[in-house]
Amino acid sequence: MADEDKYTKDGTTDFRNNPANKKETGSWRACPYILGNECCERLAYYGINTNLVNYLKFQLNQSSVEAVSNVTNWSGTCYVTPLIGAFLADAFFGRYWTIASFSIIYVFGMTILTLSASLHGLKPPCNDNNICHPMGLQTGVFYVGLYLIALGTGGIKPCVSSFGADQFDDSDESEKKSKSSFFNWFYFSINIGALVASTVLVWVQTNVGWGWGFGIPAVAMAVAVVTFFSGTKLYRNQRPGGSPLTRICQVLVASLRKFRVQVPADKSFLHETAEEESSISGSRKLDHTDQLSFLDKAAVETQSDGIKGSVDAWRLCTVTQVEELKSIIRLLPIWATGIIFTTFYSQMGTLFVLQGNTMDLQMGSSFEIPSASLSLFDTLSVIFWVPVYDRLIVPLARRFTGHRNGFTQLQRMAIGLAISIFAMLAAGTLELVRLRMVRRHGFYEHKHVPMSIFWQVPQYFIIGCAEVFTFVGQLEFFYEQAPDGMRSLCSALSLSTVALGNYLSSLLVNIVADVSTRDGKPGWIPDNLNYGHLHYFFWFLAVLSVLNLGAYLLVAKWYTYKKSIGPSTP
C-alpha cells in the first residue's frame, strides 16, 4: 500500500490523535465494540422503559392517564437531552469522550433507580392487597435516578450511531458501501437488547421483583461501558469542529447586517477560504446551493469586511458556513414529519400495554405472559426485517431503481410512514372487537376479557416493519445530509422527533381525557378501559398519520441534497 493510501482521508485520528491507519483502525474491526455497547445500553434503557407504565401505576399508585403521561414525558426527555450531548461532542469533546463521560452518569442513574426499588425505606410500602402508598422521599429518589438516566442517554444516543459511521472512510469505495449496511446492523443490535428487555427483564420485574428487574439493566449498563472502552485503540475519531451554534448565529447576524447588500450573480465571488480544506476543523467544503439565497448575503465581501486583514466572522462568513445553516434548515421539514410517527410509536410502551392488561394473559395452562412483553414482537419484527431488507430487498430494489442502496433514504422513510398507518388501524380494530365482547357479555368489571393477548401481535409486528424503513432511513439520512462539523447535532435533531412525539402523545392523551370525560362520561381512556373508547384514539392517530404522510411527500419532493467538495462527494 502506498504511503498516501495508508491513512484515512476524512480527517479521522486514532486514540493518540495521529492520522488513522486504515489497516489498524476503524471499519468492521471497530464495530463489534460499538454495537456491543449499544446492545447493552439499549437493554438497560428498554429494561426500564418497556414496563415503566406498570411500575408507576401499581408501585407508585398513579392513575392510568398520569402513568401514561409520566412515561411519555420521561421518554421525551431521553430524546431531548441528546441535544446537549451533541453540542458538547461537536463543539468541544468529540464523540468518544462524550459517550464515555455520559455513560458514567447513566450508570449512577441506574444504581439509584435500583436502590429505590430494593432498599427498605426507599422502596414504596404495599399492603396485603398489593396497593402501594409511596412517600414523597421515595418518589423523589426514584425520579432522581430516572432523570439521571435521561441525562446519561443524552450523551450516548446522538453520538454512538455517528461514531460508528465515522469508522468508515467515504474516500474508500468499499468502506463507503459498508456504511449503509452499518446503520442496518446498528438498529439490529438495538433490538437484540430490546428483545432481552421485553422478555427476560419484564418477566423478572413481574414475577421476581422490581429490585432485580432494575438491577439487571444496571449491570448491563456497566458492561456497556467496559465494552466501549475495550475498543479504544481501534476507533477512528473525528476532531470537534468548534461550536456549531456559534457558526449558525454568525451566519444569521452577518446576513441581517447585510440585508440591503445585493448577492452577485456569479457565486464564485462569494467568500470562501483559498485552502483545500474548509475553515471549520474536520469539515469538507460545501458547494453553493441556490435555495435560501437571503443567507448568501453573509458571504458577500464588502469594503468594510477587512478581507486583507483579519476577517470578523460576525460580518463575513464562508460559503461552507452559510451552506451548513442551509443544510440544517432543509432538514427541518423532514424532521417535523417524523414527530407523528414517533407519537404512535410511543403507544407501544403505554396504551398498548394497558390494552394488553385487559386481555387474557394465559399462555398454556400455568404461565401468564406480562402485557409489556408483547413488545418483543415489535423487536422480533425488526430482527426479521433488518436482514431481509439488507440482503433481499436492497439487491432487488437496486435492479429497478439503479440506486446503490436500493432506495434513497427519503423513499425508504416514505415506505415506513405508509406502513405505520396500518398499525394504528390494527390496534383500533382490535380494541373495537374487544369492547364488543365486553358489552355483549357484560364483562365491564372483569379484570381480563377472555380474548387472547396474542391478538395484539399484528399491531406490534407492523410497527416493527415500519421502524426498519423509517427509523433506520432517518438515522442514515440525518448523518449523510449533516454538515461534517454538525453530525452529532443532526443525529440529536433526528432523535428529538422521538421526544416531541412522546410529548405530543402525552398532550393528546390529556386533552382527549379532559374533553371526553365531561358531563360525567367515562371518556376514551378511563382507568377501566372496558368503559372507554380507546379505539377512537387509535383511529385518530391513524388519520393524523395519513395527513402526515401527505405532508412528508410534499417536503421530500422539495428537498435538495447537500453538495460536499472533496474525495467523498456522492
Coordinates of C-alpha atoms in Angstrom, one line a residue:
M1 CA 0.0 0.0 0.0
A2 CA 1.3 3.4 -1.0
D3 CA 2.1 5.7 2.0
E4 CA -0.6 8.2 0.9
D5 CA -3.2 5.3 0.9
K6 CA -2.1 4.1 4.3
Y7 CA -4.2 6.7 6.2
T8 CA -7.9 7.8 6.0
K9 CA -8.7 10.9 4.0
D10 CA -11.6 12.1 6.1
G11 CA -9.6 13.7 8.9
T12 CA -10.1 11.0 11.4
T13 CA -7.4 10.2 14.0
D14 CA -6.5 7.3 16.3
F15 CA -6.6 7.3 20.1
R16 CA -3.1 9.1 20.1
N17 CA -4.5 11.9 17.9
N18 CA -2.4 10.7 15.0
P19 CA -3.9 10.2 11.5
A20 CA -5.9 7.0 11.5
N21 CA -4.2 4.0 9.8
K22 CA -6.7 2.1 7.6
K23 CA -5.2 -1.3 8.4
E24 CA -5.2 -0.8 12.2
T25 CA -8.3 1.2 12.9
G26 CA -11.9 1.6 12.1
S27 CA -14.1 -0.3 9.6
W28 CA -15.8 -3.5 10.8
R29 CA -12.9 -4.3 13.2
A30 CA -14.0 -1.5 15.5
C31 CA -17.8 -2.0 15.1
P32 CA -18.3 -5.0 17.4
Y33 CA -17.3 -2.8 20.4
I34 CA -19.7 0.0 19.3
L35 CA -22.5 -2.4 18.5
G36 CA -21.9 -4.4 21.8
N37 CA -22.0 -1.1 23.7
E38 CA -25.3 -0.1 22.0
C39 CA -26.9 -3.5 22.6
C40 CA -26.2 -3.4 26.3
E41 CA -27.2 0.3 26.7
R42 CA -30.5 -0.3 24.9
L43 CA -31.1 -3.4 27.0
A44 CA -30.7 -1.1 30.0
Y45 CA -33.0 1.6 28.6
Y46 CA -35.8 -0.8 27.4
G47 CA -35.4 -2.7 30.6
I48 CA -36.8 0.5 32.3
N49 CA -39.0 1.9 29.6
T50 CA -40.9 -1.2 28.5
N51 CA -42.7 -1.9 31.8
L52 CA -42.4 1.6 33.4
V53 CA -46.1 2.3 33.0
N54 CA -46.9 -0.7 35.2
Y55 CA -44.4 0.4 37.9
L56 CA -45.9 3.9 38.0
K57 CA -49.4 2.6 38.1
F58 CA -49.0 -0.2 40.7
Q59 CA -45.9 0.6 42.7
L60 CA -46.3 4.4 42.8
N61 CA -50.1 4.2 42.8
Q62 CA -50.7 6.6 39.8
S63 CA -53.8 6.7 37.6
S64 CA -53.7 5.4 34.0
V65 CA -53.6 8.9 32.5
E66 CA -51.0 10.1 35.0
A67 CA -48.8 7.0 34.5
V68 CA -49.0 7.3 30.7
S69 CA -48.1 11.0 30.8
N70 CA -45.2 10.4 33.1
V71 CA -43.8 7.6 30.9
T72 CA -44.1 9.7 27.7
N73 CA -42.6 12.8 29.5
W74 CA -39.6 10.8 30.6
S75 CA -39.2 9.1 27.3
G76 CA -39.4 12.5 25.6
T77 CA -36.7 13.9 28.0
C78 CA -34.5 11.0 27.0
Y79 CA -34.7 12.3 23.4
V80 CA -34.3 16.0 24.2
T81 CA -31.1 15.6 26.3
P82 CA -29.2 14.4 23.2
L83 CA -29.2 18.0 22.0
I84 CA -26.9 18.7 25.0
G85 CA -24.6 15.8 24.3
A86 CA -24.5 16.5 20.6
F87 CA -23.5 20.1 21.2
L88 CA -20.7 19.1 23.6
A89 CA -19.4 16.4 21.2
D90 CA -19.4 18.6 18.1
A91 CA -18.0 21.7 19.8
F92 CA -15.6 20.5 22.5
F93 CA -15.1 16.9 23.5
G94 CA -15.6 14.8 20.3
R95 CA -17.9 11.8 20.2
Y96 CA -15.6 9.3 22.0
W97 CA -15.2 11.3 25.2
T98 CA -18.8 12.4 25.2
I99 CA -20.0 8.8 25.1
A100 CA -17.6 7.8 27.8
S101 CA -18.5 10.6 30.2
F102 CA -22.3 10.4 29.9
S103 CA -22.1 6.6 30.2
I104 CA -20.8 7.0 33.7
I105 CA -23.7 9.3 34.6
Y106 CA -26.0 6.7 33.2
V107 CA -24.6 4.0 35.5
F108 CA -25.1 6.3 38.5
G109 CA -28.7 6.8 37.5
M110 CA -29.3 3.1 37.1
T111 CA -27.8 2.4 40.5
I112 CA -30.0 5.0 42.2
L113 CA -33.1 3.5 40.5
T114 CA -32.2 0.0 41.6
L115 CA -31.7 1.2 45.2
S116 CA -35.1 3.0 45.1
A117 CA -36.8 -0.4 44.3
S118 CA -34.7 -2.5 46.7
L119 CA -33.8 -0.8 49.9
H120 CA -36.2 -0.7 52.9
G121 CA -37.1 2.9 53.4
L122 CA -36.7 3.8 49.7
K123 CA -39.0 1.1 48.4
P124 CA -42.7 2.0 48.4
P125 CA -44.6 0.0 51.1
C126 CA -47.6 -2.1 50.0
N127 CA -50.5 -3.5 51.9
D128 CA -51.9 -7.1 51.8
N129 CA -53.9 -6.2 48.7
N130 CA -50.7 -5.1 46.9
I131 CA -51.8 -1.5 46.9
C132 CA -48.8 0.7 47.5
H133 CA -48.5 4.1 49.2
P134 CA -45.2 5.7 48.3
M135 CA -44.0 8.7 50.4
G136 CA -42.6 11.9 48.9
L137 CA -38.9 10.9 49.5
Q138 CA -39.4 7.5 47.9
T139 CA -41.0 9.0 44.8
G140 CA -38.3 11.7 44.7
V141 CA -35.4 9.3 44.8
F142 CA -37.0 7.2 42.1
Y143 CA -37.3 10.2 39.8
V144 CA -33.8 11.4 40.5
G145 CA -32.5 8.0 39.3
L146 CA -34.9 8.1 36.3
Y147 CA -33.9 11.5 35.1
L148 CA -30.1 10.9 35.6
I149 CA -30.7 8.1 33.1
A150 CA -32.3 10.6 30.8
L151 CA -29.3 12.8 31.1
G152 CA -26.9 9.9 30.6
T153 CA -28.6 8.7 27.5
G154 CA -28.4 12.3 26.2
G155 CA -24.6 12.0 25.7
I156 CA -24.8 8.5 24.2
K157 CA -27.7 8.5 21.7
P158 CA -26.6 11.3 19.4
C159 CA -23.0 10.2 19.2
V160 CA -22.9 6.4 19.1
S161 CA -24.5 5.9 15.6
S162 CA -22.4 8.8 14.2
F163 CA -19.3 7.4 15.9
G164 CA -19.9 4.0 14.3
A165 CA -20.4 5.6 10.9
D166 CA -17.1 7.6 11.5
Q167 CA -15.3 4.2 11.3
F168 CA -15.9 4.1 7.6
D169 CA -13.9 6.4 5.2
D170 CA -16.0 7.9 2.5
S171 CA -13.0 8.2 0.2
D172 CA -12.7 4.4 0.2
E173 CA -15.4 3.0 -2.0
S174 CA -15.6 -0.4 -0.3
E175 CA -15.9 1.3 3.2
K176 CA -18.5 3.7 1.9
K177 CA -20.7 0.8 0.8
S178 CA -20.3 -0.8 4.2
K179 CA -21.5 2.4 6.0
S180 CA -25.1 2.0 4.8
S181 CA -25.1 -1.6 5.9
F182 CA -23.7 -0.5 9.3
F183 CA -26.9 1.5 10.1
N184 CA -29.0 -1.6 9.4
W185 CA -26.9 -3.7 11.8
F186 CA -26.7 -0.9 14.3
Y187 CA -30.5 -0.9 14.5
F188 CA -30.4 -4.7 14.7
S189 CA -28.2 -4.6 17.8
I190 CA -30.6 -2.1 19.4
N191 CA -33.4 -4.6 19.0
I192 CA -31.4 -7.5 20.3
G193 CA -31.1 -5.5 23.6
A194 CA -34.8 -4.7 23.4
L195 CA -35.7 -8.4 22.9
V196 CA -33.9 -9.4 26.1
A197 CA -35.6 -6.4 27.9
S198 CA -39.1 -7.2 26.8
T199 CA -38.9 -10.9 27.6
V200 CA -36.4 -11.7 30.4
L201 CA -36.5 -8.4 32.2
V202 CA -40.2 -7.9 32.1
W203 CA -40.8 -11.4 33.4
V204 CA -38.3 -10.7 36.2
Q205 CA -39.9 -7.4 37.1
T206 CA -43.4 -9.0 37.2
N207 CA -42.6 -12.3 38.9
V208 CA -39.4 -11.8 40.9
G209 CA -39.4 -8.2 41.9
W210 CA -38.5 -4.7 40.7
G211 CA -35.2 -4.7 42.6
W212 CA -33.9 -7.4 40.4
G213 CA -35.8 -6.1 37.4
F214 CA -33.9 -2.8 37.7
G215 CA -30.6 -4.3 38.9
I216 CA -30.0 -6.4 35.9
P217 CA -30.2 -3.4 33.5
A218 CA -27.8 -1.6 35.8
V219 CA -25.3 -4.4 35.4
A220 CA -25.9 -4.4 31.6
M221 CA -25.1 -0.7 31.5
A222 CA -21.8 -1.3 33.4
V223 CA -21.0 -4.0 30.8
A224 CA -21.7 -1.4 28.0
V225 CA -19.2 1.0 29.5
V226 CA -16.5 -1.8 29.7
T227 CA -17.2 -2.9 26.2
F228 CA -16.9 0.6 24.8
F229 CA -13.6 1.3 26.5
S230 CA -12.2 -2.1 25.3
G231 CA -12.2 -0.9 21.6
T232 CA -10.4 2.4 22.3
K233 CA -7.3 1.5 20.3
L234 CA -9.3 0.6 17.2
Y235 CA -11.5 3.6 17.0
R236 CA -11.3 6.4 14.4
N237 CA -12.1 9.8 15.9
Q238 CA -13.3 13.0 14.3
R239 CA -11.9 16.2 15.7
P240 CA -14.5 18.5 17.2
G241 CA -15.0 21.5 14.9
G242 CA -16.0 24.2 17.4
S243 CA -19.4 25.4 18.4
P244 CA -22.0 24.7 15.6
L245 CA -24.5 27.0 17.3
T246 CA -21.9 29.9 17.2
R247 CA -21.4 29.4 13.4
I248 CA -25.2 29.4 12.9
C249 CA -25.6 32.6 14.8
Q250 CA -22.7 34.2 12.9
V251 CA -24.4 33.5 9.5
L252 CA -27.7 34.9 10.8
V253 CA -26.1 38.0 12.2
A254 CA -24.0 38.7 9.1
S255 CA -26.9 38.2 6.7
L256 CA -29.1 40.5 8.7
R257 CA -26.4 43.2 8.8
K258 CA -26.2 43.0 5.0
F259 CA -29.9 42.7 4.2
R260 CA -29.5 45.6 1.7
V261 CA -26.5 44.1 0.0
Q262 CA -27.0 42.6 -3.4
V263 CA -25.8 39.0 -3.9
P264 CA -23.7 38.7 -7.0
A265 CA -25.0 36.7 -10.0
D266 CA -21.6 34.9 -10.2
K267 CA -21.5 32.9 -6.9
S268 CA -17.7 32.4 -7.3
F269 CA -17.4 35.9 -5.9
L270 CA -18.8 34.8 -2.5
H271 CA -16.2 34.5 0.3
E272 CA -14.5 31.1 0.8
T273 CA -11.1 30.1 2.1
A274 CA -8.4 29.5 -0.6
E275 CA -7.2 26.3 1.2
E276 CA -8.4 22.9 0.1
E277 CA -10.0 22.3 3.5
S278 CA -12.7 24.5 5.0
S279 CA -12.0 26.8 7.9
I280 CA -14.0 24.5 10.1
S281 CA -11.8 21.8 11.7
G282 CA -12.6 18.3 10.4
S283 CA -15.1 19.5 7.7
R284 CA -15.1 19.4 4.0
K285 CA -16.1 22.4 2.0
L286 CA -19.7 22.6 0.8
D287 CA -20.7 23.7 -2.7
H288 CA -23.1 26.6 -3.1
T289 CA -26.8 25.9 -3.5
D290 CA -29.5 28.3 -4.8
Q291 CA -32.1 27.9 -2.1
L292 CA -32.5 30.3 0.8
S293 CA -30.5 32.9 -1.1
F294 CA -31.0 35.5 1.6
L295 CA -28.4 33.8 3.7
D296 CA -25.8 34.2 0.9
K297 CA -25.6 37.8 1.9
A298 CA -23.4 36.7 4.9
A299 CA -20.7 35.6 2.4
V300 CA -20.8 38.7 0.2
E301 CA -17.5 40.6 0.6
T302 CA -17.8 44.4 1.2
Q303 CA -15.2 47.1 1.7
S304 CA -15.8 47.2 5.5
D305 CA -15.1 43.4 5.9
G306 CA -11.4 43.7 6.1
I307 CA -10.6 40.9 3.6
K308 CA -6.9 41.8 3.5
G309 CA -6.6 41.8 7.3
S310 CA -8.3 39.6 9.9
V311 CA -11.9 38.6 9.0
D312 CA -14.7 39.2 11.5
A313 CA -16.8 36.1 11.3
W314 CA -19.8 38.0 12.6
R315 CA -19.7 40.2 9.5
L316 CA -18.3 37.8 6.8
C317 CA -18.9 34.1 6.6
T318 CA -17.6 31.5 4.2
V319 CA -19.8 29.7 1.7
T320 CA -19.3 26.5 3.6
Q321 CA -20.6 28.1 6.8
V322 CA -23.6 29.5 5.0
E323 CA -24.3 26.1 3.5
E324 CA -24.1 24.5 6.9
L325 CA -27.1 26.6 8.1
K326 CA -28.9 25.9 4.8
S327 CA -28.5 22.2 5.3
I328 CA -30.0 22.4 8.8
I329 CA -33.0 24.5 7.6
R330 CA -33.6 22.0 4.7
L331 CA -33.7 19.1 7.2
L332 CA -36.3 20.8 9.4
P333 CA -39.4 19.9 7.3
I334 CA -38.3 16.3 7.1
W335 CA -37.6 16.3 10.8
A336 CA -41.1 17.7 11.6
T337 CA -42.8 14.9 9.7
G338 CA -41.1 12.4 12.0
I339 CA -43.0 13.6 15.1
I340 CA -46.3 12.0 14.2
F341 CA -44.6 8.7 13.6
T342 CA -43.0 8.7 17.0
T343 CA -46.3 9.8 18.6
F344 CA -47.9 6.5 17.8
Y345 CA -44.7 4.5 18.2
S346 CA -44.7 5.6 21.8
Q347 CA -48.1 3.9 22.3
M348 CA -46.2 0.5 22.5
G349 CA -44.9 1.4 25.9
T350 CA -48.1 2.9 27.2
L351 CA -51.6 2.3 25.7
F352 CA -50.7 -0.9 24.0
V353 CA -49.6 -2.2 27.5
L354 CA -52.8 -1.0 29.2
Q355 CA -54.8 -2.5 26.4
G356 CA -53.0 -5.8 26.9
N357 CA -53.6 -5.7 30.7
T358 CA -57.3 -6.2 30.0
M359 CA -56.9 -9.3 27.8
D360 CA -56.3 -13.0 28.6
L361 CA -52.6 -13.2 29.6
Q362 CA -52.5 -17.0 29.8
M363 CA -50.0 -18.9 27.7
G364 CA -50.5 -22.6 28.2
S365 CA -52.0 -23.9 31.5
S366 CA -49.8 -22.2 34.0
F367 CA -47.7 -19.4 32.5
E368 CA -49.1 -15.8 32.5
I369 CA -47.3 -13.5 30.0
P370 CA -46.8 -9.9 31.1
S371 CA -48.6 -7.5 28.8
A372 CA -45.4 -5.4 28.4
S373 CA -43.7 -8.4 27.0
L374 CA -45.7 -8.2 23.8
S375 CA -43.3 -5.6 22.6
L376 CA -41.0 -8.5 21.9
F377 CA -43.0 -9.0 18.7
D378 CA -42.0 -5.5 17.6
T379 CA -38.4 -6.4 18.3
L380 CA -38.7 -9.8 16.5
S381 CA -40.2 -8.0 13.6
V382 CA -37.2 -5.6 13.4
I383 CA -34.8 -8.6 13.8
F384 CA -36.6 -10.3 11.0
W385 CA -36.9 -7.3 8.6
V386 CA -33.3 -5.9 9.0
P387 CA -31.5 -8.8 7.3
V388 CA -34.4 -9.3 4.9
Y389 CA -34.1 -5.6 3.9
D390 CA -30.3 -5.7 3.8
R391 CA -29.9 -9.0 1.9
L392 CA -33.0 -9.3 -0.2
I393 CA -35.0 -6.1 -0.6
V394 CA -32.0 -3.8 -1.4
P395 CA -30.5 -6.1 -4.1
L396 CA -34.0 -6.5 -5.6
A397 CA -34.8 -2.8 -5.5
R398 CA -31.4 -1.9 -6.9
R399 CA -32.3 -3.7 -10.2
F400 CA -35.3 -1.3 -10.6
T401 CA -34.1 1.9 -9.2
G402 CA -30.3 1.8 -10.0
H403 CA -29.6 3.3 -6.6
R404 CA -26.7 1.6 -4.8
N405 CA -28.8 1.3 -1.6
G406 CA -32.0 0.2 -3.4
F407 CA -34.0 3.2 -2.2
T408 CA -32.9 6.7 -1.4
Q409 CA -33.2 7.5 2.3
L410 CA -36.2 9.7 1.6
Q411 CA -38.0 6.9 -0.3
R412 CA -37.2 4.4 2.5
M413 CA -38.7 6.7 5.1
A414 CA -41.9 7.3 3.0
I415 CA -42.5 3.5 2.8
G416 CA -42.2 3.2 6.6
L417 CA -44.6 6.1 7.2
A418 CA -47.2 4.4 4.9
I419 CA -46.8 1.0 6.6
S420 CA -47.2 2.6 10.1
I421 CA -50.8 3.7 9.3
F422 CA -51.9 0.0 9.3
A423 CA -50.5 -0.5 12.8
M424 CA -52.9 2.1 14.2
L425 CA -55.8 0.7 12.2
A426 CA -55.0 -2.8 13.6
A427 CA -54.8 -1.6 17.2
G428 CA -58.1 0.3 16.8
T429 CA -59.9 -2.6 15.2
L430 CA -58.7 -5.0 17.9
E431 CA -60.0 -2.6 20.6
L432 CA -63.4 -2.3 18.9
V433 CA -63.7 -6.1 18.8
R434 CA -62.6 -6.4 22.5
L435 CA -65.2 -3.8 23.6
R436 CA -68.0 -5.5 21.6
M437 CA -67.2 -8.7 23.6
V438 CA -67.3 -6.7 26.8
R439 CA -70.7 -5.3 26.0
R440 CA -72.1 -8.5 24.7
H441 CA -71.2 -10.5 27.8
G442 CA -71.2 -7.8 30.4
F443 CA -67.5 -8.1 31.3
Y444 CA -67.3 -4.5 32.4
E445 CA -65.9 -5.3 35.9
H446 CA -63.8 -8.2 34.7
K447 CA -60.0 -7.7 35.1
H448 CA -59.3 -9.8 32.0
V449 CA -61.6 -10.3 29.0
P450 CA -61.5 -13.9 27.6
M451 CA -59.6 -12.8 24.4
S452 CA -56.0 -13.8 24.0
I453 CA -53.4 -11.0 24.3
F454 CA -51.7 -12.5 21.2
W455 CA -54.3 -10.7 19.1
Q456 CA -52.1 -7.7 19.7
V457 CA -49.2 -9.3 17.8
P458 CA -50.1 -7.8 14.3
Q459 CA -50.0 -4.2 15.5
Y460 CA -46.6 -4.8 17.1
F461 CA -45.3 -6.6 14.1
I462 CA -46.4 -3.9 11.7
I463 CA -44.8 -1.2 13.7
G464 CA -41.5 -3.2 13.7
C465 CA -41.6 -3.3 9.9
A466 CA -42.3 0.4 9.7
E467 CA -39.3 1.1 12.1
V468 CA -36.8 -0.7 9.8
F469 CA -37.8 1.6 6.9
T470 CA -38.4 4.9 8.8
F471 CA -36.0 4.9 11.8
V472 CA -33.1 3.3 10.0
G473 CA -33.6 5.5 7.0
Q474 CA -33.8 8.6 9.3
L475 CA -30.6 7.6 11.0
E476 CA -28.7 7.3 7.8
F477 CA -30.4 10.4 6.2
F478 CA -29.5 12.8 9.0
Y479 CA -25.9 11.5 9.2
E480 CA -25.4 11.8 5.4
Q481 CA -27.1 15.2 5.0
A482 CA -25.5 16.7 8.1
P483 CA -22.5 19.0 7.5
D484 CA -19.3 17.3 8.7
G485 CA -19.0 19.5 11.8
M486 CA -22.6 19.0 12.8
R487 CA -23.2 15.3 12.6
S488 CA -23.8 14.7 16.3
L489 CA -26.1 17.7 16.4
C490 CA -28.1 16.5 13.4
S491 CA -28.3 13.0 14.9
A492 CA -29.7 14.6 18.1
L493 CA -32.1 16.6 15.9
S494 CA -33.3 13.3 14.4
L495 CA -33.7 11.8 17.9
S496 CA -35.6 14.9 19.1
T497 CA -38.6 13.8 16.9
V498 CA -39.0 10.9 19.5
A499 CA -39.0 13.5 22.3
L500 CA -41.6 15.7 20.6
G501 CA -43.6 12.6 19.6
N502 CA -43.7 11.5 23.3
Y503 CA -44.7 15.0 24.4
L504 CA -47.3 15.2 21.7
S505 CA -48.7 11.8 22.8
S506 CA -48.8 13.0 26.4
L507 CA -50.6 16.2 25.3
L508 CA -53.1 14.4 23.2
V509 CA -53.9 11.8 25.9
N510 CA -54.5 14.6 28.4
I511 CA -56.6 16.6 26.0
V512 CA -58.7 13.6 25.0
A513 CA -59.1 12.5 28.6
D514 CA -60.2 16.0 29.6
V515 CA -62.6 16.6 26.7
S516 CA -64.1 13.1 26.6
T517 CA -64.8 12.9 30.4
R518 CA -67.1 16.0 30.5
D519 CA -70.8 15.6 31.6
G520 CA -69.9 12.6 33.8
K521 CA -68.8 10.4 30.9
P522 CA -66.0 7.8 31.5
G523 CA -64.1 9.2 28.4
W524 CA -62.0 7.5 25.8
I525 CA -59.2 6.4 28.2
P526 CA -60.6 5.7 31.7
D527 CA -58.8 3.7 34.4
N528 CA -61.2 0.8 33.5
L529 CA -60.8 0.6 29.7
N530 CA -63.9 -1.6 29.5
Y531 CA -66.0 1.6 29.9
G532 CA -63.9 3.6 27.4
H533 CA -63.4 4.1 23.7
L534 CA -59.6 3.6 23.2
H535 CA -60.2 2.6 19.6
Y536 CA -61.3 6.2 18.9
F537 CA -57.9 7.4 20.0
F538 CA -56.0 4.8 17.8
W539 CA -58.1 5.7 14.8
F540 CA -57.5 9.4 15.5
L541 CA -53.7 8.7 15.3
A542 CA -54.3 6.8 12.0
V543 CA -55.9 9.9 10.5
L544 CA -53.0 12.0 11.7
S545 CA -50.6 9.5 10.1
V546 CA -52.3 9.8 6.7
L547 CA -52.1 13.6 6.8
N548 CA -48.5 13.4 7.9
L549 CA -47.6 11.1 5.0
G550 CA -49.1 13.6 2.6
A551 CA -47.1 16.4 4.1
Y552 CA -43.9 14.3 4.0
L553 CA -44.3 13.5 0.3
L554 CA -44.5 17.3 -0.4
V555 CA -41.5 18.3 1.6
A556 CA -39.4 15.3 0.3
K557 CA -40.1 16.4 -3.2
W558 CA -38.9 19.9 -2.3
Y559 CA -35.7 18.7 -0.6
T560 CA -32.3 19.5 -2.1
Y561 CA -29.3 17.3 -1.2
K562 CA -26.2 18.9 0.2
K563 CA -23.1 19.0 -2.1
S564 CA -19.7 18.3 -0.5
I565 CA -16.5 19.3 -2.2
G566 CA -13.9 16.6 -1.7
P567 CA -13.0 12.9 -2.3
S568 CA -16.2 11.7 -0.7
T569 CA -18.6 13.8 -2.8
P570 CA -21.6 11.5 -3.7

